[in-house]
Amino acid sequence: SVDMALAAAGSTIWELCAFGVPTVAFCVAENQEVVARRAGEAGLLIDAGDLRNVDADGLASRVCDLAGDPSLRDRLSAHGWSTIDGKGADRVATVVRSGLVQYRPAGLGDTMLLWDWTNDPDTRRVSFHPDPVPLEDHERWLAAKLESPESIIWIASDHRGSPLGQIRVDTSEIDRRVGRLAYSIAKQQRGKGWASAMLVGAVQLCFASDELSRLDAIEALVMEDNEASWRSLAGAGFIRIGDGSDSEHTWRTYRIERSARSR
């Protein structure tokens, strides 16, 4: 185990933060100055400044101060590992991949495609209503959704035109500020990292849509055992805000705010 570290303010400091190691950082190159300063301002580490302008006694004093302050070390450690989670590369990859996803509004011509996706056994297993959906019921449901000003459905495809899945957002007359998200991924596209990428683009579409202009947030309810779905939502920037249950189900609630997309 390591109690603390003294390190140059290069990429190593993010690894130290991720592992919760309290750190005194110093700069040995010009490009490190802004990194150390902003990380210090954010409370992630102790910024000792440019090594060329700090004498040995000054640097030793910073180290001794941190070594003698257990509560400060605890704060730096907790803030470091809670802020730097090591998933930055995955987030960048998701955003880049979202640029490859194409969307179009669903229509009646998609009836059979959506019905097949809806009745996929894995999809039904993690649904709140797991029974297979009869085609006649699906046709009536889809026609009503397409006519409703409170619902919007997109079909997502990859850059080659292969269908990826569907995204639906519903609002209500009671509260048009919060949309309820439902989505599914085509069976042959699962496990390839498309879900989060598809959701990133769908969220952007929702908040830019004239039909959903009053939308402030989007929420999704996910069954507790649907790990793939709640991981995909988290990967797209949704935050878990609570849990719920009834006599038959236990679920998680995820939410993303319009303001989160502007940061």
Coordinates of C-alpha atoms in Angstrom, one line a residue:
S1 CA 0.0 0.0 0.0
V2 CA 1.0 3.6 -0.5
D3 CA 0.2 6.5 1.8
M4 CA 1.0 9.3 -0.6
A5 CA 3.1 10.2 -3.6
L6 CA 5.4 12.9 -5.0
A7 CA 5.1 13.0 -8.8
A8 CA 5.5 15.1 -11.9
A9 CA 2.2 16.5 -13.2
G10 CA 2.0 14.2 -16.2
S11 CA -0.6 11.6 -17.0
T12 CA 0.6 9.6 -14.0
I13 CA -1.3 11.9 -11.7
W14 CA -4.6 10.7 -13.1
E15 CA -3.6 7.1 -12.4
L16 CA -2.7 8.2 -8.8
C17 CA -6.1 9.9 -8.5
A18 CA -7.9 6.8 -9.8
F19 CA -6.2 4.7 -7.2
G20 CA -6.9 7.2 -4.4
V21 CA -3.3 8.1 -3.7
P22 CA -2.9 11.5 -2.1
T23 CA -0.3 13.4 -4.3
V24 CA 2.0 16.4 -4.2
A25 CA 2.5 17.2 -7.9
F26 CA 5.2 19.4 -9.4
C27 CA 5.7 20.6 -13.0
V28 CA 8.8 19.8 -15.0
A29 CA 7.4 20.9 -18.4
E30 CA 5.3 23.9 -19.5
N31 CA 2.4 21.7 -20.7
Q32 CA 2.0 20.3 -17.1
E33 CA 1.4 23.7 -15.5
V34 CA -2.3 24.0 -16.4
V35 CA -2.8 20.3 -15.5
A36 CA -1.4 20.7 -12.0
R37 CA -3.1 24.0 -11.4
R38 CA -6.6 22.9 -12.4
A39 CA -6.2 19.5 -10.6
G40 CA -5.1 21.4 -7.5
E41 CA -8.0 23.9 -7.8
A42 CA -10.4 20.9 -8.1
G43 CA -9.0 19.4 -4.9
L44 CA -7.5 16.4 -6.5
L45 CA -3.9 17.0 -5.4
I46 CA -1.5 19.4 -3.9
D47 CA 0.0 21.7 -6.6
A48 CA 3.6 22.4 -5.7
G49 CA 4.2 24.6 -8.8
D50 CA 7.0 24.6 -11.3
L51 CA 10.0 22.7 -10.0
R52 CA 12.3 25.3 -11.5
N53 CA 10.8 27.9 -9.2
V54 CA 10.5 25.8 -6.1
D55 CA 13.5 25.1 -3.9
A56 CA 14.1 21.8 -2.1
D57 CA 12.9 23.1 1.3
G58 CA 9.7 24.4 -0.2
L59 CA 8.9 21.1 -1.8
A60 CA 9.8 19.2 1.3
S61 CA 7.5 21.4 3.3
R62 CA 4.6 20.6 1.0
V63 CA 5.3 16.9 1.4
C64 CA 5.6 17.1 5.2
D65 CA 2.4 19.1 5.5
L66 CA 0.5 16.4 3.6
A67 CA 2.2 13.6 5.5
G68 CA 1.2 15.2 8.8
D69 CA -2.4 15.8 7.9
P70 CA -4.4 12.4 7.7
S71 CA -7.7 14.2 7.2
L72 CA -6.3 16.0 4.1
R73 CA -5.0 12.8 2.7
D74 CA -8.3 11.1 3.2
R75 CA -10.1 13.9 1.4
L76 CA -7.7 13.9 -1.5
S77 CA -7.9 10.1 -1.7
A78 CA -11.7 10.0 -1.7
H79 CA -12.1 12.9 -4.1
G80 CA -9.5 11.4 -6.5
W81 CA -10.9 8.0 -6.9
S82 CA -14.5 9.3 -7.1
T83 CA -13.6 11.8 -9.8
I84 CA -11.2 9.8 -11.9
D85 CA -12.8 6.5 -12.6
G86 CA -10.5 5.2 -15.4
K87 CA -13.3 5.1 -17.9
G88 CA -12.4 8.1 -20.0
A89 CA -11.2 6.2 -23.0
D90 CA -14.5 4.3 -23.1
R91 CA -16.4 7.5 -23.0
V92 CA -14.4 9.0 -25.8
A93 CA -14.9 5.8 -27.9
T94 CA -18.7 6.0 -27.2
V95 CA -18.9 9.6 -28.4
V96 CA -16.8 8.9 -31.5
R97 CA -18.9 5.8 -32.3
S98 CA -22.2 7.8 -31.8
G99 CA -21.2 9.8 -34.9
L100 CA -21.5 6.6 -37.0
V101 CA -25.1 6.0 -35.9
Q102 CA -27.9 7.2 -38.3
Y103 CA -31.4 7.8 -37.2
R104 CA -34.8 8.1 -39.0
P105 CA -38.3 8.4 -37.7
A106 CA -40.2 5.0 -37.5
G107 CA -43.2 4.5 -39.7
L108 CA -45.8 1.9 -40.3
G109 CA -43.4 0.2 -42.7
D110 CA -41.4 -0.8 -39.7
T111 CA -44.2 -2.7 -38.1
M112 CA -42.7 -6.2 -38.6
L113 CA -39.1 -5.0 -37.7
L114 CA -40.3 -3.5 -34.4
W115 CA -42.5 -6.5 -33.7
D116 CA -39.6 -8.9 -34.2
W117 CA -37.4 -6.8 -31.9
T118 CA -40.2 -6.5 -29.3
N119 CA -40.8 -10.3 -29.2
D120 CA -37.1 -11.3 -29.0
P121 CA -37.0 -13.7 -26.0
D122 CA -34.1 -11.8 -24.3
T123 CA -36.0 -8.5 -24.7
R124 CA -39.2 -10.0 -23.2
R125 CA -37.3 -11.6 -20.3
V126 CA -36.2 -8.2 -19.0
S127 CA -39.5 -6.4 -19.8
F128 CA -42.0 -5.3 -17.2
H129 CA -44.6 -7.2 -19.2
P130 CA -42.7 -10.4 -20.3
D131 CA -45.5 -12.1 -22.3
P132 CA -45.1 -12.2 -26.1
V133 CA -47.0 -9.4 -27.9
P134 CA -49.6 -10.5 -30.5
L135 CA -49.1 -8.9 -33.9
E136 CA -52.6 -7.3 -33.8
D137 CA -51.9 -5.7 -30.5
H138 CA -48.5 -4.4 -31.7
E139 CA -50.1 -2.9 -34.9
R140 CA -52.7 -1.0 -32.9
W141 CA -50.0 0.1 -30.4
L142 CA -47.6 1.3 -33.1
A143 CA -50.3 3.2 -35.0
A144 CA -51.3 5.0 -31.9
K145 CA -47.7 5.9 -30.9
L146 CA -47.0 7.2 -34.4
E147 CA -50.1 9.4 -34.3
S148 CA -49.4 10.7 -30.7
P149 CA -47.8 14.1 -30.2
E150 CA -46.5 12.7 -26.9
S151 CA -44.3 9.9 -28.5
I152 CA -41.4 9.8 -30.9
I153 CA -39.7 6.6 -32.2
W154 CA -36.5 6.4 -34.1
I155 CA -34.9 3.5 -35.9
A156 CA -31.1 3.6 -35.6
S157 CA -28.7 2.1 -38.1
D158 CA -24.9 1.9 -38.4
H159 CA -22.9 3.7 -41.0
R160 CA -23.4 0.8 -43.4
G161 CA -27.2 1.0 -43.0
S162 CA -27.6 -2.1 -40.9
P163 CA -30.4 -1.7 -38.3
L164 CA -29.1 -1.4 -34.7
G165 CA -32.2 -0.9 -32.7
Q166 CA -35.1 1.4 -31.8
I167 CA -35.4 4.3 -29.4
R168 CA -38.7 5.7 -28.1
V169 CA -39.4 8.7 -25.9
D170 CA -42.8 9.3 -24.4
T171 CA -44.0 12.4 -22.6
S172 CA -47.4 13.2 -21.0
E173 CA -49.8 16.1 -20.7
I174 CA -49.2 16.0 -17.0
D175 CA -45.4 16.6 -17.4
R176 CA -43.8 17.3 -20.7
R177 CA -40.6 18.3 -19.0
V178 CA -39.5 14.7 -18.4
G179 CA -39.4 12.0 -21.1
R180 CA -39.6 8.3 -20.5
L181 CA -37.0 6.4 -22.6
A182 CA -37.5 2.9 -23.9
Y183 CA -35.0 1.2 -26.3
S184 CA -33.9 -2.1 -27.6
I185 CA -30.9 -3.4 -29.6
A186 CA -31.2 -5.8 -32.5
K187 CA -30.0 -9.3 -31.4
Q188 CA -27.2 -9.5 -33.9
Q189 CA -25.8 -6.1 -32.8
R190 CA -25.6 -6.9 -29.1
G191 CA -22.2 -7.0 -27.3
K192 CA -20.6 -4.7 -29.9
G193 CA -20.7 -1.5 -28.0
W194 CA -23.5 0.1 -30.0
A195 CA -26.0 0.6 -27.3
S196 CA -24.3 3.5 -25.5
A197 CA -23.3 5.1 -28.8
M198 CA -26.9 4.8 -30.0
L199 CA -28.2 6.4 -26.8
V200 CA -25.8 9.3 -26.9
G201 CA -27.1 10.3 -30.3
A202 CA -30.7 9.7 -29.4
V203 CA -30.4 12.0 -26.3
Q204 CA -29.0 14.7 -28.5
L205 CA -31.8 14.3 -31.0
C206 CA -34.4 14.4 -28.2
F207 CA -33.1 17.7 -26.8
A208 CA -32.8 19.2 -30.2
S209 CA -36.3 18.1 -31.4
D210 CA -39.0 20.6 -31.9
E211 CA -41.5 18.1 -30.7
L212 CA -39.7 17.7 -27.4
S213 CA -38.6 21.3 -27.0
R214 CA -39.9 21.5 -23.5
L215 CA -38.0 18.5 -22.4
D216 CA -35.6 19.1 -19.4
A217 CA -34.7 15.5 -18.7
I218 CA -35.0 11.9 -19.9
E219 CA -35.5 9.0 -17.5
A220 CA -35.4 5.2 -18.0
L221 CA -36.6 2.4 -15.8
V222 CA -34.5 -0.7 -16.1
M223 CA -35.1 -4.1 -14.4
E224 CA -32.6 -4.8 -11.7
D225 CA -31.3 -7.9 -13.4
N226 CA -30.9 -6.2 -16.8
E227 CA -27.3 -5.4 -16.3
A228 CA -26.5 -4.9 -20.0
S229 CA -29.1 -2.1 -20.2
W230 CA -28.1 -0.2 -17.1
R231 CA -24.5 -0.4 -18.1
S232 CA -25.3 1.0 -21.5
L233 CA -27.3 3.9 -19.9
A234 CA -24.4 4.7 -17.6
G235 CA -22.0 4.6 -20.6
A236 CA -24.2 7.2 -22.3
G237 CA -24.1 9.6 -19.4
F238 CA -27.3 8.6 -17.5
I239 CA -27.1 8.8 -13.7
R240 CA -28.8 6.3 -11.4
I241 CA -31.2 8.4 -9.3
G242 CA -33.1 5.8 -7.4
D243 CA -34.7 2.3 -7.2
G244 CA -38.2 1.1 -7.1
S245 CA -40.2 -2.1 -6.7
D246 CA -43.7 -3.5 -6.6
S247 CA -45.1 -7.0 -6.0
E248 CA -43.5 -8.4 -9.2
H249 CA -40.6 -6.2 -10.2
T250 CA -37.5 -4.4 -8.9
W251 CA -36.0 -1.7 -11.0
R252 CA -33.5 1.1 -11.3
T253 CA -34.2 4.6 -12.5
Y254 CA -31.7 6.4 -14.6
R255 CA -31.8 10.1 -15.7
I256 CA -30.0 12.5 -17.9
E257 CA -30.6 16.3 -17.8
R258 CA -30.6 18.6 -20.7
S259 CA -28.0 20.7 -18.9
A260 CA -25.6 17.7 -18.8
R261 CA -25.4 17.6 -22.6
S262 CA -24.2 21.2 -22.7
R263 CA -21.2 20.7 -20.5

